[in-house]
PDB file of C-alpha atoms in Angstrom:
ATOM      1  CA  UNK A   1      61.972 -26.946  17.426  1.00  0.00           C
ATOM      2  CA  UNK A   2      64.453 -24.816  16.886  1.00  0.00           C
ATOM      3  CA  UNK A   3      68.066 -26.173  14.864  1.00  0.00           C
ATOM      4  CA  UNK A   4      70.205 -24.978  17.978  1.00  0.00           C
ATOM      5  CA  UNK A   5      68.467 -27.941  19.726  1.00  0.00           C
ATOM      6  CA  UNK A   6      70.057 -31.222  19.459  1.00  0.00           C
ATOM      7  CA  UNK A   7      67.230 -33.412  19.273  1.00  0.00           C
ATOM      8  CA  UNK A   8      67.868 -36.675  21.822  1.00  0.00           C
ATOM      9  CA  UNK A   9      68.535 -39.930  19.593  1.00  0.00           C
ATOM     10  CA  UNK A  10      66.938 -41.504  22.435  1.00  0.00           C
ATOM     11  CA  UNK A  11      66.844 -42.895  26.724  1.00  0.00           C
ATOM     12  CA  UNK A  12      68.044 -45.810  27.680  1.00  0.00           C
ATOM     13  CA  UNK A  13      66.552 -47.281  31.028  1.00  0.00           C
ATOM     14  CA  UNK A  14      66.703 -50.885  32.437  1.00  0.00           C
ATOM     15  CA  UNK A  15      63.491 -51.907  31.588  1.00  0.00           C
ATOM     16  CA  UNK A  16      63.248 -50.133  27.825  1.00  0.00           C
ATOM     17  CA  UNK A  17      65.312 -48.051  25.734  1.00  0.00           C
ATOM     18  CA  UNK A  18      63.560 -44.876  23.715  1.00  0.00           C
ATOM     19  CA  UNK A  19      64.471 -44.558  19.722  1.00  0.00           C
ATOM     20  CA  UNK A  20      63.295 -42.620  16.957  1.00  0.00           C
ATOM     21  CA  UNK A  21      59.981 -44.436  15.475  1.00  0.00           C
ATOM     22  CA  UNK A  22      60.939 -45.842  12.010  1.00  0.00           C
ATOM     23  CA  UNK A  23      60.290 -46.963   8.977  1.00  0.00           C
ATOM     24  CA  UNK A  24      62.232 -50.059   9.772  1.00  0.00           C
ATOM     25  CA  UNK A  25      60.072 -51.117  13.101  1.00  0.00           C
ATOM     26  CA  UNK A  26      57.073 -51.777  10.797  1.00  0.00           C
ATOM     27  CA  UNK A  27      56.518 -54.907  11.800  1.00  0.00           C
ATOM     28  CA  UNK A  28      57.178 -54.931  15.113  1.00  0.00           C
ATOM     29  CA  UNK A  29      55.066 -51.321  16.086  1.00  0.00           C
ATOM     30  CA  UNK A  30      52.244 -52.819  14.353  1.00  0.00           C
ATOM     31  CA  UNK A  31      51.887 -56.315  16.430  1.00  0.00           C
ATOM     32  CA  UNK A  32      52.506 -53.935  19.808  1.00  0.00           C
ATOM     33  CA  UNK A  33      49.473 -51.913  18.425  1.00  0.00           C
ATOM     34  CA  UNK A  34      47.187 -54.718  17.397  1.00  0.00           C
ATOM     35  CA  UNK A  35      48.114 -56.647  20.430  1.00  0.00           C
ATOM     36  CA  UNK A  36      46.985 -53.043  22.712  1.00  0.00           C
ATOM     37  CA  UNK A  37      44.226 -52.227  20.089  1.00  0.00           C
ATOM     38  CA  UNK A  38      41.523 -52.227  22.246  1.00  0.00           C
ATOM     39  CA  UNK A  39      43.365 -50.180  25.145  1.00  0.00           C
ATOM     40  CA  UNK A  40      44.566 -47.834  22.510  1.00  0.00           C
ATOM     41  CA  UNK A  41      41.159 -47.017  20.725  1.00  0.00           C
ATOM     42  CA  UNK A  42      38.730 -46.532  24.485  1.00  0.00           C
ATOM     43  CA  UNK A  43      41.082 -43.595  24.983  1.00  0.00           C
ATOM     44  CA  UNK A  44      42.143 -42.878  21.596  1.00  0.00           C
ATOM     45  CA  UNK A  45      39.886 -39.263  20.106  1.00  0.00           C
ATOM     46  CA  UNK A  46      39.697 -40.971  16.438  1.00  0.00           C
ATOM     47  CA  UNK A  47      39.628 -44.543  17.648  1.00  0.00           C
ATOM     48  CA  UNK A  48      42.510 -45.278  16.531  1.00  0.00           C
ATOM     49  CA  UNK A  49      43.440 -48.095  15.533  1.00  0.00           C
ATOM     50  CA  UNK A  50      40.450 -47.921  13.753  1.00  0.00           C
ATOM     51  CA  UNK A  51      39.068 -51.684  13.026  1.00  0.00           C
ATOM     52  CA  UNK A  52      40.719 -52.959  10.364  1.00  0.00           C
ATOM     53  CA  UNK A  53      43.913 -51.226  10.466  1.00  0.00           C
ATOM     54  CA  UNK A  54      46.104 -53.051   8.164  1.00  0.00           C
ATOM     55  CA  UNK A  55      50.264 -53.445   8.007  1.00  0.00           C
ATOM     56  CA  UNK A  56      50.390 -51.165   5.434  1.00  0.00           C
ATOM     57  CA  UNK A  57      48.511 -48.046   6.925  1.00  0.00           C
ATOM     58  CA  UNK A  58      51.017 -48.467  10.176  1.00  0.00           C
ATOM     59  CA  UNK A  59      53.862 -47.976   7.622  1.00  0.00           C
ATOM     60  CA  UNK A  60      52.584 -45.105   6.350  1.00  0.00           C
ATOM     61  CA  UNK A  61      51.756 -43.790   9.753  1.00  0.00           C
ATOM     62  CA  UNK A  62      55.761 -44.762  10.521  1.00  0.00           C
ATOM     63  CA  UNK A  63      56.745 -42.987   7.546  1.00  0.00           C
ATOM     64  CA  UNK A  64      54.659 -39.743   8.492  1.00  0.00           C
ATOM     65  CA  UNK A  65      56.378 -39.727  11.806  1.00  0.00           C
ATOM     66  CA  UNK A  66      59.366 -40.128  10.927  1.00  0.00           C
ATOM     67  CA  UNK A  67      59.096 -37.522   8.204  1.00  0.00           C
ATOM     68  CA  UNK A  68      57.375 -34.569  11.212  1.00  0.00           C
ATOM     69  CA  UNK A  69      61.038 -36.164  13.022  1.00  0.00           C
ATOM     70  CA  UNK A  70      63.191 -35.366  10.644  1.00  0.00           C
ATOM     71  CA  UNK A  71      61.231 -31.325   9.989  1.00  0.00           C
ATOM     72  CA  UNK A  72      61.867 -31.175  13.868  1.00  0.00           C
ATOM     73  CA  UNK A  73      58.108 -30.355  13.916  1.00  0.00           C
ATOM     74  CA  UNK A  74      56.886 -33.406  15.958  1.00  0.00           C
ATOM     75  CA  UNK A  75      58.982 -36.538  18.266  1.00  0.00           C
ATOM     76  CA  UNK A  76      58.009 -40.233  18.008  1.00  0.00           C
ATOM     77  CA  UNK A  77      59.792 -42.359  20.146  1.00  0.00           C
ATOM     78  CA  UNK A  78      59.654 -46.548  19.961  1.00  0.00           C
ATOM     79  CA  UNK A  79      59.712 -47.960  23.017  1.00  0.00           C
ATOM     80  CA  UNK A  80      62.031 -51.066  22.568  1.00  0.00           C
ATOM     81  CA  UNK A  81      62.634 -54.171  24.796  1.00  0.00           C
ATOM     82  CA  UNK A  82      66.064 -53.398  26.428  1.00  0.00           C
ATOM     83  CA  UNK A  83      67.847 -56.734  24.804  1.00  0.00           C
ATOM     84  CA  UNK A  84      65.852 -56.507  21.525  1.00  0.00           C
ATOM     85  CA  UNK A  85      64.466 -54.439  18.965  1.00  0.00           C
ATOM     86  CA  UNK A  86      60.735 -55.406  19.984  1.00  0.00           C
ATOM     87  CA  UNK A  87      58.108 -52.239  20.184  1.00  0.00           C
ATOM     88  CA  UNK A  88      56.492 -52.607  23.424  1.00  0.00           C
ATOM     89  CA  UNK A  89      55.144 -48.949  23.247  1.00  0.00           C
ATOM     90  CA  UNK A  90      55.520 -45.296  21.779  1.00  0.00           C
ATOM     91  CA  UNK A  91      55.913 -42.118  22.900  1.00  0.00           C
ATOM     92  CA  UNK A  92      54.610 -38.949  21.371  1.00  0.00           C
ATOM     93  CA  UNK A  93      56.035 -35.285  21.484  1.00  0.00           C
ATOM     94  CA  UNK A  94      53.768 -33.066  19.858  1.00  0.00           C
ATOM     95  CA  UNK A  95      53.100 -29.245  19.126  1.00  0.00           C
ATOM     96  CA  UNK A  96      50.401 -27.563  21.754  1.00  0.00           C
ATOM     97  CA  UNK A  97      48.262 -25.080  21.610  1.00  0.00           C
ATOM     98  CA  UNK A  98      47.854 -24.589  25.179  1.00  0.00           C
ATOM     99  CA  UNK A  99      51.382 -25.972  26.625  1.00  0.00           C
ATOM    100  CA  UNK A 100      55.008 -26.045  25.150  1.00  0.00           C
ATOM    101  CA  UNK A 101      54.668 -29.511  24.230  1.00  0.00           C
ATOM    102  CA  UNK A 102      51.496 -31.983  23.718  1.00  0.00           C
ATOM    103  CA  UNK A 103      52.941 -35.497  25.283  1.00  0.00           C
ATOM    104  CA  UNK A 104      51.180 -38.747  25.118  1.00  0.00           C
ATOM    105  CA  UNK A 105      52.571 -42.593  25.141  1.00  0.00           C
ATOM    106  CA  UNK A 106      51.255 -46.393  25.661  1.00  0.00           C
ATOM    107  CA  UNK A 107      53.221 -49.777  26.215  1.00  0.00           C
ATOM    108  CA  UNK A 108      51.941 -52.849  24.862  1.00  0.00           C
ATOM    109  CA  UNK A 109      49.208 -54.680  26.511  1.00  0.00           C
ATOM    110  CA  UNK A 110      51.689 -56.972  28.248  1.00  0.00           C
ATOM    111  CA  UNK A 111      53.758 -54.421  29.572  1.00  0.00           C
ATOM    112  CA  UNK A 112      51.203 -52.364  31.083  1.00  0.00           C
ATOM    113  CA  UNK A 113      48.745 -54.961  32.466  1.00  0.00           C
ATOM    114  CA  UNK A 114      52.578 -55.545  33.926  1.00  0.00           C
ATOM    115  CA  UNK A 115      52.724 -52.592  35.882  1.00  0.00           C
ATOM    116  CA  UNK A 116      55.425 -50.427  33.136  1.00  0.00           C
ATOM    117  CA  UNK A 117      53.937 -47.673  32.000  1.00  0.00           C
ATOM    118  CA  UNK A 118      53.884 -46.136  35.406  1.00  0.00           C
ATOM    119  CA  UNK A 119      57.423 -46.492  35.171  1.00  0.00           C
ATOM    120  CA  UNK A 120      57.500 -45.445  31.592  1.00  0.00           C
ATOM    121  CA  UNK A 121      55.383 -41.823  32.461  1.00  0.00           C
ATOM    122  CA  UNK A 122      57.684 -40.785  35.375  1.00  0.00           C
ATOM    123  CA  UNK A 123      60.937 -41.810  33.314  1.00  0.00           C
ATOM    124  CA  UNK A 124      59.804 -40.150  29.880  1.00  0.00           C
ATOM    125  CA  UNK A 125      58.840 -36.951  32.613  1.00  0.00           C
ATOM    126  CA  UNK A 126      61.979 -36.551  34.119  1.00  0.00           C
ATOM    127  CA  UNK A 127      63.368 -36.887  30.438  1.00  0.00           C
ATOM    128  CA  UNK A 128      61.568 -34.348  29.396  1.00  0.00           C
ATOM    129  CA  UNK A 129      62.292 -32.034  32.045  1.00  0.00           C
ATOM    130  CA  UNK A 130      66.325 -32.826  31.904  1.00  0.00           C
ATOM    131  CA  UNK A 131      67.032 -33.209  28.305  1.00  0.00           C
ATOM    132  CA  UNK A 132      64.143 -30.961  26.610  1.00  0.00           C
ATOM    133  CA  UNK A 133      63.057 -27.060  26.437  1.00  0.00           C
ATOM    134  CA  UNK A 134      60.046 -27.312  27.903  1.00  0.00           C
ATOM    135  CA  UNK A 135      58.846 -25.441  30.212  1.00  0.00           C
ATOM    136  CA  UNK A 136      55.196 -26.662  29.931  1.00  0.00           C
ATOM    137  CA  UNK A 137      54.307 -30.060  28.889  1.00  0.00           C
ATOM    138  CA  UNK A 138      50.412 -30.985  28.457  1.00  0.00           C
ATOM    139  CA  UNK A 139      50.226 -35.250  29.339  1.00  0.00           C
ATOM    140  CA  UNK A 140      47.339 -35.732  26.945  1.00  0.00           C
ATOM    141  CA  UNK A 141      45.038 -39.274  27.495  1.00  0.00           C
ATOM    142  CA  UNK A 142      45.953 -39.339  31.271  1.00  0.00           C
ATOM    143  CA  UNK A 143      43.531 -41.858  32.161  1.00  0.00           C
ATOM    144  CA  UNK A 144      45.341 -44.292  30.064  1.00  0.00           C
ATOM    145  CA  UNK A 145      47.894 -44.496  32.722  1.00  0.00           C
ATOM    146  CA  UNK A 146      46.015 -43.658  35.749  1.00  0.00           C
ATOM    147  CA  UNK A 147      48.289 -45.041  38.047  1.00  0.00           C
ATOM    148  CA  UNK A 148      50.554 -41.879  38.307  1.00  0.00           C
TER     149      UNK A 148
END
């Protein structure tokens, strides 16, 4: 990403607010993931979370993405209850090889057996289109929100 772009801190919308992924949300990211592990590894390429998957290697997976953050070379988002600081989901912006961007997200199992990430997808979209310089944006793992 280029320096002249002001990378967005974040989105805030009614039902969830968008912030970088951090260190910080250790705790919190990894009981969304384990509660949406098996959701997350059927449509996951590496089956991730693999089985397993301990506290410690989501940290380090936090700390990675927040590192590729900070080099402007890849986007993590938490996706945070709007009154609280609880991950109910992530979204990823990614280098392509085939679009401008590489773009894939998840809410917790709650959320989406809820209906959100419907909601989440055409919000993070428009997002996307308004507030980043893409003019091609590849929605990887589209049958993990086939409702769009």
């Amino acid at each position: 990403m280029p320096e002249s772009f002001a990378v967005p801190e974040g989105l805030e919308h009614p039902d969830f607010r968008l912030r970088k992924l951090t260190e910080d949300l250790t705790r919190s990211d990894y009981e969304a993931v384990m509660a949406t592990r098996q959701r997350l590894r059927a449509h996951s390429p590496n089956g991730w979370p693999r089985i397993g998957f301990t506290l410690e290697e989501n940290r380090a997976d936090l700390i990675r993405h927040e590192t590729e953050f900070d080099a402007r070379i890849a986007f993590a988002y938490s996706v945070l209850a709007p009154a609280t600081d609880e991950v109910i989901g992530c979204v990823y912006i990614k280098p392509s090889s085939s679009a401008d961007a590489e773009v894939y997200l998840w809410m917790r199992e709650k959320e989406h057996t809820a209906g959100m990430t419907p909601e989440l997808f055409v919000t993070v979209q428009a997002w996307l289109s308004r507030c980043w310089p893409f003019a091609t944006i590849d929605f990887v793992r589209r049958e993990y929100y086939p409702l769009v």
